[in-house]
């Protein structure tokens, strides 16, 4: 009962805190625009700098750092363990939060031992090449709606988005493809057999899944008729049949499934963690000490946050609250409505990060041949079929209602198939006897 009440309290406090965080970010971005105009610069300069600091350096980095603790706590809960509690301040473990400081001190103070036969320049460049692309992907993600404002007599717009560019999804594809260079360089430049084996595995896996990753989003581009993420989010505010939001989840359930699986493989997390399997080869970063390893390690959790943000923006309505949006728009001031929208988006991001932790500690690891078969023999044909079917349905009915109807049928079919596959299979009697014999009964 105590744990249940704690979970309920946590579920209430998280969205409220995200709304307050959104309000603070809007206020700080508006203040940065005011400061920029006071210095004679365009207000967009101040907004861009503030968004980089607040959204990318503060939110993304802080969330990624907290996920390192959250994953340990969640794995302990799944495995019925206590979890991280050995580091205490004044006798209080604070839920393991002090491990963040301990991890940072450990990385910064470790002896910097490097392979003697390494390629020096590429060896030093690899951690940054792996870290920077995953970090830069968040730049095109719209966190909240634009709010009109007047700063020093100049009418401007306060938007929680670092870069509002036309080729939004193309930017995502292009920058995401650069991450493979970091893993390949880390493996090759170390001049280690185990490291290069991990680098080759990572490169082949990431390059393979980029194909299905791109095709999975083509249907969303066709449905919303835009490459800009903010336009795709805005289009999800319309209603189908007057009551159902036009979310990507309803219009493109197959695209969501293919995208999420492919992006999960791109992050190289279990069950797709063959490039860094601890029980086999340790991975492409085996020769990296201290903070160099820390950058490679943190890049993985940044990818988790970015994947959650892009998924929320394209398939789950982005900053749309989904429920009671019309009532909120009518009864709240524009800035508070925008703050609620930003809080809704940040809450969706945290929930999708939690979903990735669940997958990480639930599914077993694939073999490498299974990973490649899943990509080329399952996901790629399904993604191609989804593109053709989506195009045909939009051609027949541009209002997206037919596409939404087919999407609902697909969701129901996937639910039925999942229930049928996961139902309990009766274990034969001799299997029980064999298990008892092994256990010594």
Short mmCIF file of C-alpha atoms in Angstrom, two decimals:
data_model
loop_
_atom_site.label_atom_id
_atom_site.label_comp_id
_atom_site.label_asym_id
_atom_site.label_seq_id
_atom_site.Cartn_x
_atom_site.Cartn_y
_atom_site.Cartn_z
CA UNK A 1 0.00 0.00 0.00
CA UNK A 2 2.82 2.37 0.84
CA UNK A 3 4.52 1.71 -2.50
CA UNK A 4 1.22 2.20 -4.34
CA UNK A 5 0.60 5.56 -2.66
CA UNK A 6 4.15 6.59 -3.47
CA UNK A 7 3.63 5.73 -7.13
CA UNK A 8 0.36 7.69 -7.23
CA UNK A 9 2.04 10.72 -5.63
CA UNK A 10 4.92 10.42 -8.08
CA UNK A 11 2.50 10.22 -11.03
CA UNK A 12 0.84 13.45 -9.87
CA UNK A 13 4.01 15.37 -9.03
CA UNK A 14 5.90 14.63 -12.26
CA UNK A 15 3.41 16.30 -14.68
CA UNK A 16 2.97 19.27 -12.33
CA UNK A 17 6.72 19.75 -12.02
CA UNK A 18 7.07 19.52 -15.81
CA UNK A 19 4.43 22.24 -16.24
CA UNK A 20 6.30 24.50 -13.82
CA UNK A 21 9.54 23.70 -15.64
CA UNK A 22 7.91 24.67 -18.94
CA UNK A 23 6.72 27.96 -17.43
CA UNK A 24 10.22 28.71 -16.16
CA UNK A 25 11.76 27.96 -19.56
CA UNK A 26 9.29 30.28 -21.35
CA UNK A 27 10.08 33.03 -18.86
CA UNK A 28 13.84 32.60 -19.26
CA UNK A 29 13.65 32.50 -23.07
CA UNK A 30 11.58 35.69 -23.06
CA UNK A 31 14.17 37.26 -20.74
CA UNK A 32 16.95 36.25 -23.13
CA UNK A 33 15.07 37.91 -26.00
CA UNK A 34 14.73 41.09 -23.92
CA UNK A 35 18.46 41.03 -23.13
CA UNK A 36 19.33 40.53 -26.80
CA UNK A 37 17.21 43.50 -27.92
CA UNK A 38 18.74 45.63 -25.16
CA UNK A 39 22.18 44.86 -26.62
CA UNK A 40 21.03 45.74 -30.15
CA UNK A 41 20.84 42.15 -31.40
CA UNK A 42 17.78 40.44 -32.91
CA UNK A 43 15.61 38.75 -30.26
CA UNK A 44 15.91 35.41 -32.07
CA UNK A 45 19.61 35.31 -31.13
CA UNK A 46 18.80 35.46 -27.44
CA UNK A 47 16.05 32.85 -27.82
CA UNK A 48 18.36 30.46 -29.66
CA UNK A 49 21.10 30.73 -27.03
CA UNK A 50 18.61 30.32 -24.19
CA UNK A 51 17.02 27.26 -25.82
CA UNK A 52 20.43 25.64 -26.32
CA UNK A 53 21.31 26.17 -22.67
CA UNK A 54 17.93 25.28 -21.15
CA UNK A 55 16.68 22.51 -23.42
CA UNK A 56 19.87 20.80 -24.54
CA UNK A 57 22.42 21.46 -21.80
CA UNK A 58 19.99 21.40 -18.87
CA UNK A 59 17.03 19.18 -19.75
CA UNK A 60 18.68 16.61 -22.04
CA UNK A 61 21.92 16.32 -20.06
CA UNK A 62 20.18 16.25 -16.68
CA UNK A 63 17.64 13.67 -17.82
CA UNK A 64 20.38 11.50 -19.33
CA UNK A 65 22.39 11.69 -16.11
CA UNK A 66 19.36 10.81 -13.99
CA UNK A 67 18.62 7.86 -16.27
CA UNK A 68 21.92 6.30 -15.23
CA UNK A 69 20.51 6.12 -11.69
CA UNK A 70 16.98 5.36 -12.84
CA UNK A 71 18.13 2.32 -14.78
CA UNK A 72 19.93 0.91 -11.74
CA UNK A 73 16.90 1.50 -9.53
CA UNK A 74 14.48 0.04 -12.07
CA UNK A 75 16.65 -3.04 -12.67
CA UNK A 76 16.81 -3.56 -8.90
CA UNK A 77 13.02 -3.33 -8.65
CA UNK A 78 12.54 -5.85 -11.47
CA UNK A 79 15.08 -8.25 -9.95
CA UNK A 80 13.80 -7.72 -6.38
CA UNK A 81 17.06 -6.16 -5.19
CA UNK A 82 17.74 -3.13 -3.00
CA UNK A 83 19.58 -1.19 -5.67
CA UNK A 84 22.19 1.57 -5.28
CA UNK A 85 22.33 2.65 -1.64
CA UNK A 86 26.00 2.42 -0.58
CA UNK A 87 26.87 6.10 -1.01
CA UNK A 88 25.35 8.16 1.79
CA UNK A 89 25.56 11.75 2.99
CA UNK A 90 24.86 12.17 6.72
CA UNK A 91 23.55 8.60 6.71
CA UNK A 92 20.99 9.26 3.95
CA UNK A 93 21.23 7.49 0.57
CA UNK A 94 18.63 9.83 -1.03
CA UNK A 95 17.46 7.05 -3.31
CA UNK A 96 20.93 6.60 -4.80
CA UNK A 97 21.10 10.13 -6.23
CA UNK A 98 24.60 10.62 -4.80
CA UNK A 99 25.85 8.03 -7.27
CA UNK A 100 25.80 10.82 -9.88
CA UNK A 101 28.55 12.68 -8.04
CA UNK A 102 30.40 9.42 -7.39
CA UNK A 103 30.30 8.47 -11.08
CA UNK A 104 31.56 11.90 -12.11
CA UNK A 105 34.42 11.81 -9.60
CA UNK A 106 35.32 8.28 -10.65
CA UNK A 107 35.48 9.23 -14.34
CA UNK A 108 37.46 12.41 -13.70
CA UNK A 109 40.03 10.84 -11.36
CA UNK A 110 40.73 7.57 -13.16
CA UNK A 111 44.25 7.14 -14.48
CA UNK A 112 44.45 8.01 -18.16
CA UNK A 113 46.02 4.85 -19.60
CA UNK A 114 45.86 4.71 -23.39
CA UNK A 115 46.89 1.95 -25.84
CA UNK A 116 50.44 2.48 -27.01
CA UNK A 117 49.68 1.47 -30.62
CA UNK A 118 46.56 3.61 -31.01
CA UNK A 119 45.91 6.11 -33.80
CA UNK A 120 46.25 9.15 -31.58
CA UNK A 121 44.08 11.73 -33.39
CA UNK A 122 41.23 9.37 -34.25
CA UNK A 123 41.37 7.77 -30.81
CA UNK A 124 40.85 11.16 -29.14
CA UNK A 125 38.22 12.23 -31.69
CA UNK A 126 35.99 9.13 -31.43
CA UNK A 127 34.23 9.93 -28.10
CA UNK A 128 33.29 13.39 -29.36
CA UNK A 129 32.18 11.97 -32.71
CA UNK A 130 29.85 9.59 -30.88
CA UNK A 131 28.60 12.18 -28.38
CA UNK A 132 27.95 15.20 -30.61
CA UNK A 133 25.44 13.73 -33.14
CA UNK A 134 23.14 12.27 -30.50
CA UNK A 135 23.26 15.56 -28.61
CA UNK A 136 22.56 17.69 -31.72
CA UNK A 137 19.45 15.74 -32.73
CA UNK A 138 17.37 17.46 -30.05
CA UNK A 139 17.86 20.82 -31.77
CA UNK A 140 14.88 20.39 -34.14
CA UNK A 141 12.44 18.97 -31.56
CA UNK A 142 9.61 21.41 -30.67
CA UNK A 143 9.08 21.31 -26.91
CA UNK A 144 6.18 23.77 -26.71
CA UNK A 145 3.96 25.97 -28.88
CA UNK A 146 5.03 29.43 -29.96
CA UNK A 147 3.70 32.34 -27.88
CA UNK A 148 3.43 35.87 -29.29
CA UNK A 149 5.20 38.51 -27.22
CA UNK A 150 6.33 42.13 -27.38
CA UNK A 151 9.93 42.76 -26.31
CA UNK A 152 11.14 46.39 -26.14
CA UNK A 153 8.39 47.41 -28.55
CA UNK A 154 9.31 44.66 -31.03
CA UNK A 155 6.72 41.96 -31.70
CA UNK A 156 8.36 38.57 -31.47
CA UNK A 157 7.57 34.92 -30.83
CA UNK A 158 8.77 32.85 -27.89
CA UNK A 159 9.22 29.24 -29.02
CA UNK A 160 10.84 26.32 -27.21
CA UNK A 161 12.82 25.01 -30.16
CA UNK A 162 16.50 25.48 -30.89
CA UNK A 163 16.39 25.29 -34.70
CA UNK A 164 13.23 25.81 -36.75
CA UNK A 165 14.40 24.49 -40.12
CA UNK A 166 12.45 23.35 -43.17
CA UNK A 167 14.18 19.98 -43.56
CA UNK A 168 13.51 18.87 -40.00
CA UNK A 169 13.31 15.11 -40.51
CA UNK A 170 16.08 15.16 -43.11
CA UNK A 171 18.24 16.84 -40.47
CA UNK A 172 17.37 13.99 -38.08
CA UNK A 173 18.32 11.35 -40.65
CA UNK A 174 21.54 13.11 -41.64
CA UNK A 175 22.82 13.76 -38.13
CA UNK A 176 21.77 10.33 -36.87
CA UNK A 177 23.80 8.69 -39.63
CA UNK A 178 26.94 10.47 -38.37
CA UNK A 179 26.84 8.57 -35.07
CA UNK A 180 28.21 5.47 -36.79
CA UNK A 181 31.54 7.25 -37.32
CA UNK A 182 32.11 7.56 -33.58
CA UNK A 183 31.62 3.85 -32.92
CA UNK A 184 33.65 2.80 -35.96
CA UNK A 185 36.52 5.14 -35.06
CA UNK A 186 36.49 4.07 -31.40
CA UNK A 187 36.89 0.43 -32.41
CA UNK A 188 39.43 0.91 -35.18
CA UNK A 189 41.64 3.61 -33.60
CA UNK A 190 42.14 1.59 -30.39
CA UNK A 191 44.16 -1.04 -32.31
CA UNK A 192 42.53 -3.79 -30.25
CA UNK A 193 40.98 -6.96 -31.63
CA UNK A 194 38.04 -6.88 -29.23
CA UNK A 195 37.43 -3.17 -29.80
CA UNK A 196 37.48 -3.45 -33.58
CA UNK A 197 35.11 -6.43 -33.41
CA UNK A 198 32.69 -4.31 -31.39
CA UNK A 199 33.13 -1.42 -33.82
CA UNK A 200 32.36 -3.62 -36.84
CA UNK A 201 29.29 -5.03 -35.12
CA UNK A 202 28.06 -1.55 -34.20
CA UNK A 203 28.68 -0.15 -37.69
CA UNK A 204 26.89 -2.96 -39.50
CA UNK A 205 23.96 -2.84 -37.09
CA UNK A 206 23.53 0.94 -37.25
CA UNK A 207 23.88 1.14 -41.04
CA UNK A 208 21.38 -1.70 -41.51
CA UNK A 209 18.67 -0.22 -39.32
CA UNK A 210 18.99 3.28 -40.78
CA UNK A 211 17.12 2.04 -43.86
CA UNK A 212 14.03 0.84 -42.00
CA UNK A 213 14.29 3.83 -39.65
CA UNK A 214 13.93 6.25 -42.55
CA UNK A 215 11.17 4.31 -44.30
CA UNK A 216 9.18 4.10 -41.06
CA UNK A 217 8.77 7.90 -41.05
CA UNK A 218 7.86 8.28 -44.73
CA UNK A 219 4.23 7.47 -43.92
CA UNK A 220 4.12 10.26 -41.33
CA UNK A 221 5.62 12.70 -43.83
CA UNK A 222 2.92 11.77 -46.34
CA UNK A 223 0.11 11.99 -43.78
CA UNK A 224 1.11 15.40 -42.39
CA UNK A 225 2.58 16.69 -45.70
CA UNK A 226 5.62 18.26 -44.07
CA UNK A 227 9.20 17.59 -43.02
CA UNK A 228 9.09 20.14 -40.22
CA UNK A 229 8.54 18.58 -36.83
CA UNK A 230 6.60 21.58 -35.51
CA UNK A 231 4.18 21.31 -38.47
CA UNK A 232 3.75 17.59 -37.83
CA UNK A 233 2.98 18.31 -34.18
CA UNK A 234 0.51 21.04 -35.12
CA UNK A 235 -1.25 18.71 -37.59
CA UNK A 236 -1.84 16.19 -34.81
CA UNK A 237 -4.12 18.72 -33.12
CA UNK A 238 -6.88 18.14 -35.70
CA UNK A 239 -9.71 15.70 -34.95
CA UNK A 240 -10.85 12.69 -36.94
CA UNK A 241 -14.64 12.23 -36.97
CA UNK A 242 -14.83 15.14 -34.56
CA UNK A 243 -13.44 13.34 -31.50
CA UNK A 244 -10.26 11.31 -32.22
CA UNK A 245 -6.95 13.24 -32.31
CA UNK A 246 -4.98 12.67 -35.51
CA UNK A 247 -1.98 11.30 -33.62
CA UNK A 248 0.70 9.40 -35.45
CA UNK A 249 -0.09 6.52 -33.10
CA UNK A 250 -3.53 6.18 -34.72
CA UNK A 251 -2.51 7.02 -38.30
CA UNK A 252 0.78 5.11 -38.41
CA UNK A 253 0.82 2.32 -35.80
CA UNK A 254 2.95 0.10 -38.03
CA UNK A 255 5.31 2.99 -38.72
CA UNK A 256 5.59 3.61 -34.97
CA UNK A 257 6.44 -0.03 -34.32
CA UNK A 258 9.08 -0.17 -37.06
CA UNK A 259 10.54 3.20 -36.06
CA UNK A 260 10.77 2.37 -32.36
CA UNK A 261 12.40 -1.02 -32.96
CA UNK A 262 14.84 0.44 -35.50
CA UNK A 263 15.73 3.40 -33.29
CA UNK A 264 16.19 1.04 -30.35
CA UNK A 265 18.68 -0.91 -32.44
CA UNK A 266 20.43 2.36 -33.30
CA UNK A 267 20.93 3.09 -29.60
CA UNK A 268 22.63 -0.33 -29.17
CA UNK A 269 20.72 -1.20 -26.00
CA UNK A 270 19.43 -4.61 -24.99
CA UNK A 271 18.13 -6.63 -26.81
CA UNK A 272 20.30 -5.05 -29.53
CA UNK A 273 23.49 -4.67 -27.45
CA UNK A 274 25.70 -7.08 -29.43
CA UNK A 275 28.30 -4.33 -30.14
CA UNK A 276 28.93 -3.92 -26.40
CA UNK A 277 28.01 -7.28 -24.88
CA UNK A 278 29.73 -7.40 -21.49
CA UNK A 279 29.76 -11.21 -21.43
CA UNK A 280 31.48 -11.44 -24.82
CA UNK A 281 33.62 -8.59 -26.14
CA UNK A 282 32.87 -5.64 -23.81
CA UNK A 283 32.54 -3.38 -26.84
CA UNK A 284 34.19 -0.76 -29.00
CA UNK A 285 34.98 1.39 -25.93
CA UNK A 286 36.98 -1.31 -24.10
CA UNK A 287 40.25 0.65 -24.45
CA UNK A 288 38.85 4.00 -23.26
CA UNK A 289 39.56 5.12 -19.68
CA UNK A 290 38.06 7.81 -17.48
CA UNK A 291 36.04 10.61 -18.98
CA UNK A 292 36.52 9.35 -22.53
CA UNK A 293 34.54 6.28 -21.56
CA UNK A 294 32.15 8.59 -19.70
CA UNK A 295 31.34 10.46 -22.91
CA UNK A 296 30.63 7.22 -24.76
CA UNK A 297 28.53 5.99 -21.84
CA UNK A 298 26.54 9.22 -21.50
CA UNK A 299 25.94 9.36 -25.27
CA UNK A 300 23.90 6.16 -24.96
CA UNK A 301 21.53 7.74 -22.44
CA UNK A 302 21.30 10.94 -24.47
CA UNK A 303 20.17 8.77 -27.37
CA UNK A 304 17.45 7.37 -25.09
CA UNK A 305 16.17 10.90 -24.36
CA UNK A 306 16.35 12.00 -28.01
CA UNK A 307 14.56 8.84 -29.19
CA UNK A 308 11.81 9.50 -26.65
CA UNK A 309 11.50 13.15 -27.75
CA UNK A 310 11.29 12.37 -31.48
CA UNK A 311 8.80 9.55 -30.87
CA UNK A 312 6.63 11.82 -28.72
CA UNK A 313 6.73 14.60 -31.34
CA UNK A 314 5.84 12.46 -34.37
CA UNK A 315 3.57 9.75 -32.97
CA UNK A 316 2.10 10.96 -29.66
CA UNK A 317 1.01 14.51 -30.40
CA UNK A 318 4.12 16.36 -29.29
CA UNK A 319 3.12 19.19 -27.01
CA UNK A 320 -0.64 18.63 -27.42
CA UNK A 321 -2.14 17.63 -24.04
CA UNK A 322 -4.59 15.37 -26.00
CA UNK A 323 -7.12 15.44 -23.13
CA UNK A 324 -9.07 18.64 -22.34
CA UNK A 325 -7.00 20.70 -24.79
CA UNK A 326 -9.98 22.82 -25.88
CA UNK A 327 -10.99 23.56 -22.30
CA UNK A 328 -7.42 24.44 -21.33
CA UNK A 329 -7.05 26.76 -24.32
CA UNK A 330 -10.25 28.63 -23.42
CA UNK A 331 -9.70 28.94 -19.67
CA UNK A 332 -5.96 29.58 -19.40
CA UNK A 333 -3.88 32.53 -20.48
CA UNK A 334 -1.71 31.93 -23.57
CA UNK A 335 1.51 31.63 -21.56
CA UNK A 336 0.03 29.18 -19.05
CA UNK A 337 -1.58 27.14 -21.82
CA UNK A 338 1.81 26.97 -23.53
CA UNK A 339 3.39 25.94 -20.22
CA UNK A 340 0.87 23.11 -19.82
CA UNK A 341 1.63 22.00 -23.39
CA UNK A 342 5.37 22.02 -22.72
CA UNK A 343 4.77 20.07 -19.50
CA UNK A 344 2.71 17.52 -21.44
CA UNK A 345 5.54 17.03 -23.93
CA UNK A 346 8.20 16.65 -21.25
CA UNK A 347 6.01 14.15 -19.39
CA UNK A 348 5.61 12.09 -22.58
CA UNK A 349 9.39 12.10 -23.00
CA UNK A 350 9.91 10.80 -19.47
CA UNK A 351 7.29 8.07 -19.97
CA UNK A 352 8.94 6.92 -23.19
CA UNK A 353 12.32 6.89 -21.46
CA UNK A 354 10.76 4.67 -18.80
CA UNK A 355 9.39 2.39 -21.53
CA UNK A 356 12.91 1.95 -22.89
CA UNK A 357 14.14 0.96 -19.42
CA UNK A 358 11.37 -1.64 -19.25
CA UNK A 359 12.43 -3.12 -22.60
CA UNK A 360 16.08 -3.03 -21.52
CA UNK A 361 15.44 -5.24 -18.49
CA UNK A 362 12.70 -7.46 -19.91
CA UNK A 363 13.88 -8.91 -23.23
CA UNK A 364 16.89 -11.20 -23.72
CA UNK A 365 19.66 -10.40 -26.16
CA UNK A 366 19.36 -11.35 -29.85
CA UNK A 367 22.02 -13.24 -31.71
CA UNK A 368 23.71 -11.18 -34.39
CA UNK A 369 22.16 -13.19 -37.24
CA UNK A 370 18.73 -12.65 -35.66
CA UNK A 371 19.35 -8.90 -35.55
CA UNK A 372 20.17 -8.79 -39.26
CA UNK A 373 17.24 -11.05 -40.19
CA UNK A 374 14.87 -8.87 -38.18
CA UNK A 375 16.06 -5.82 -40.09
CA UNK A 376 16.22 -7.09 -43.68
CA UNK A 377 13.55 -9.81 -43.66
CA UNK A 378 10.94 -8.34 -41.32
CA UNK A 379 11.18 -4.59 -40.67
CA UNK A 380 12.25 -3.50 -44.16
CA UNK A 381 9.41 -5.31 -46.04
CA UNK A 382 6.88 -4.15 -43.43
CA UNK A 383 8.10 -0.54 -43.73
CA UNK A 384 7.89 -0.65 -47.55
CA UNK A 385 4.38 -2.12 -47.42
CA UNK A 386 3.36 0.58 -44.94
CA UNK A 387 4.58 3.30 -47.30
CA UNK A 388 2.61 1.92 -50.26
CA UNK A 389 -0.57 1.37 -48.23
CA UNK A 390 -0.35 4.84 -46.66
CA UNK A 391 0.09 6.48 -50.06
CA UNK A 392 -2.89 4.62 -51.50
CA UNK A 393 -5.15 5.49 -48.56
CA UNK A 394 -4.21 9.18 -48.66
CA UNK A 395 -4.82 9.22 -52.42
CA UNK A 396 -8.32 7.79 -51.89
CA UNK A 397 -9.18 9.97 -48.86
CA UNK A 398 -6.99 13.06 -48.25
CA UNK A 399 -8.94 13.85 -45.06
CA UNK A 400 -6.98 11.07 -43.26
CA UNK A 401 -10.18 9.52 -41.89
CA UNK A 402 -9.73 6.34 -43.95
CA UNK A 403 -6.08 6.19 -42.87
CA UNK A 404 -7.17 6.57 -39.25
CA UNK A 405 -9.75 3.79 -39.64
CA UNK A 406 -7.14 1.43 -41.08
CA UNK A 407 -4.76 2.46 -38.29
CA UNK A 408 -7.32 1.51 -35.64
CA UNK A 409 -7.81 -1.86 -37.34
CA UNK A 410 -4.02 -2.37 -37.32
CA UNK A 411 -3.84 -1.54 -33.61
CA UNK A 412 -6.60 -4.03 -32.85
CA UNK A 413 -4.89 -6.69 -34.99
CA UNK A 414 -1.55 -6.16 -33.25
CA UNK A 415 -3.25 -6.39 -29.84
CA UNK A 416 -4.94 -9.68 -30.79
CA UNK A 417 -1.71 -11.14 -32.20
CA UNK A 418 0.24 -10.09 -29.10
CA UNK A 419 -2.34 -11.65 -26.80
CA UNK A 420 -2.37 -14.86 -28.84
CA UNK A 421 1.42 -15.17 -28.89
CA UNK A 422 1.91 -14.34 -25.21
CA UNK A 423 -0.77 -16.67 -23.84
CA UNK A 424 0.51 -19.34 -21.50
CA UNK A 425 1.47 -22.65 -23.06
CA UNK A 426 0.70 -25.70 -20.93
CA UNK A 427 3.92 -27.36 -19.76
CA UNK A 428 3.94 -31.16 -20.21
CA UNK A 429 4.01 -33.28 -17.06
CA UNK A 430 7.43 -34.74 -17.83
CA UNK A 431 8.84 -31.21 -18.01
CA UNK A 432 7.75 -30.59 -14.42
CA UNK A 433 9.41 -33.85 -13.37
CA UNK A 434 12.63 -32.91 -15.16
CA UNK A 435 12.65 -29.47 -13.53
CA UNK A 436 12.14 -31.02 -10.11
CA UNK A 437 14.97 -33.47 -10.72
CA UNK A 438 17.32 -30.65 -11.70
CA UNK A 439 16.33 -28.71 -8.57
CA UNK A 440 17.17 -31.74 -6.44
CA UNK A 441 13.62 -32.60 -5.32
#
